[in-house]
Amino acid sequence: MKKEELQEIINYLTKKTKISENEFKCELLKKYPNIEKNYRFLLSNLYRNNIIYRYDTGILKPCKDKKDFIFTMPLDKNLKSSLESIEPSIIISTWQLADLNKYMTLQSFYNIVFIETYSYAIDIVLNKLLEIGEKVVFEKDYNTYIKYNNFGTLYVIKRINDETPIVRQELTIVGKEIMNSYIVPPKIEKIIVDIIVDDLFEVILGDETSKILRELLYNYKINMATIKRYATKRHNWPRVKYAIESIGFNIEEGEF
């Protein structure tokens, strides 16, 4: 595709609030019929260069100023290596509340790191953290813990399952053995649902939740289909929908 043609496509997309993928493909092939065999490549190129993103099932939106949310790695080298050494291999998702700091007025809980894994591996992860002297607590025991302890970094263990939106990656297999547990960040859509529905975040964030939601939805590329799917699996989509709409966000349009 010529450079001028690509720019025409970009100009067309950036004028849209949203567009269905079917409509986009039809319009594209109507004007550039020879591009059909390269359509998927073009679409990938538009995603990669932050021209558009997937907002909902079959719905594309121009990125404009929206960007990907980047989670920082909250584990030091020794702790990361310790968790990666767990056998047989497990999936661990981790993030720190400090990633949301700039959207919070209060900074009381900036030092909380979440370690999330499958139910069968919870005790394994807990023991690894205790072995190296870290302060760690199960999510359900958080309120009791903070009443009696002053702490630096506190690791809070939570559960995930196959439906949890985390960044997936292939396990490394050598021979018949799966090597190394792996540590991945969650997806931002997971955090949006969790801070609305989890009792723990009601305690930690309180009135900060609405402000955080507003900033995340305004500044970042959010996949609403992922939010709907995860919230529905947690039997909380009506609650999540209400919380999002109550801050003035139009779910249908993906805009404030």
mmCIF file of N, CA and C in Angstrom, residues 6 34 48 50-51 88 100-101 115 145 172 195 201 219:
data_model
loop_
_atom_site.group_PDB
_atom_site.id
_atom_site.type_symbol
_atom_site.label_atom_id
_atom_site.label_comp_id
_atom_site.label_asym_id
_atom_site.label_seq_id
_atom_site.Cartn_x
_atom_site.Cartn_y
_atom_site.Cartn_z
ATOM 1 N N LEU A 6 -2.240 4.902 2.868
ATOM 2 C CA LEU A 6 -2.242 4.604 4.295
ATOM 3 C C LEU A 6 -2.637 5.836 5.096
ATOM 4 N N ASN A 34 -7.953 -4.139 -3.942
ATOM 5 C CA ASN A 34 -6.815 -5.066 -4.032
ATOM 6 C C ASN A 34 -6.164 -5.362 -2.678
ATOM 7 N N ARG A 48 -0.508 -1.795 16.019
ATOM 8 C CA ARG A 48 0.881 -1.667 16.480
ATOM 9 C C ARG A 48 1.329 -0.217 16.524
ATOM 10 N N ASN A 50 -0.576 2.364 17.111
ATOM 11 C CA ASN A 50 -1.463 3.158 17.959
ATOM 12 C C ASN A 50 -2.396 4.083 17.174
ATOM 13 N N ILE A 51 -2.917 3.543 16.086
ATOM 14 C CA ILE A 51 -3.924 4.284 15.320
ATOM 15 C C ILE A 51 -5.313 3.904 15.802
ATOM 16 N N PRO A 88 6.013 -28.053 40.541
ATOM 17 C CA PRO A 88 5.884 -27.863 39.106
ATOM 18 C C PRO A 88 5.452 -26.433 38.785
ATOM 19 N N LEU A 100 -0.953 2.948 40.614
ATOM 20 C CA LEU A 100 -2.115 3.845 40.555
ATOM 21 C C LEU A 100 -1.889 5.130 41.339
ATOM 22 N N ASN A 101 -0.695 5.301 41.883
ATOM 23 C CA ASN A 101 -0.403 6.428 42.780
ATOM 24 C C ASN A 101 -0.796 7.788 42.222
ATOM 25 N N ILE A 115 0.128 -10.457 44.876
ATOM 26 C CA ILE A 115 0.647 -11.680 44.275
ATOM 27 C C ILE A 115 -0.559 -12.592 44.065
ATOM 28 N N TYR A 145 -4.661 -7.910 59.839
ATOM 29 C CA TYR A 145 -3.216 -7.713 59.841
ATOM 30 C C TYR A 145 -2.843 -6.253 60.103
ATOM 31 N N THR A 172 7.570 -22.673 28.972
ATOM 32 C CA THR A 172 8.757 -23.247 28.346
ATOM 33 C C THR A 172 8.824 -24.740 28.655
ATOM 34 N N ILE A 195 -11.249 -3.287 41.490
ATOM 35 C CA ILE A 195 -11.362 -2.162 42.423
ATOM 36 C C ILE A 195 -12.817 -1.752 42.653
ATOM 37 N N PHE A 201 -10.523 -3.631 48.174
ATOM 38 C CA PHE A 201 -10.265 -2.321 47.578
ATOM 39 C C PHE A 201 -11.205 -1.250 48.109
ATOM 40 N N ASN A 219 -7.666 7.913 29.941
ATOM 41 C CA ASN A 219 -6.301 7.973 29.414
ATOM 42 C C ASN A 219 -5.809 6.726 28.697
#
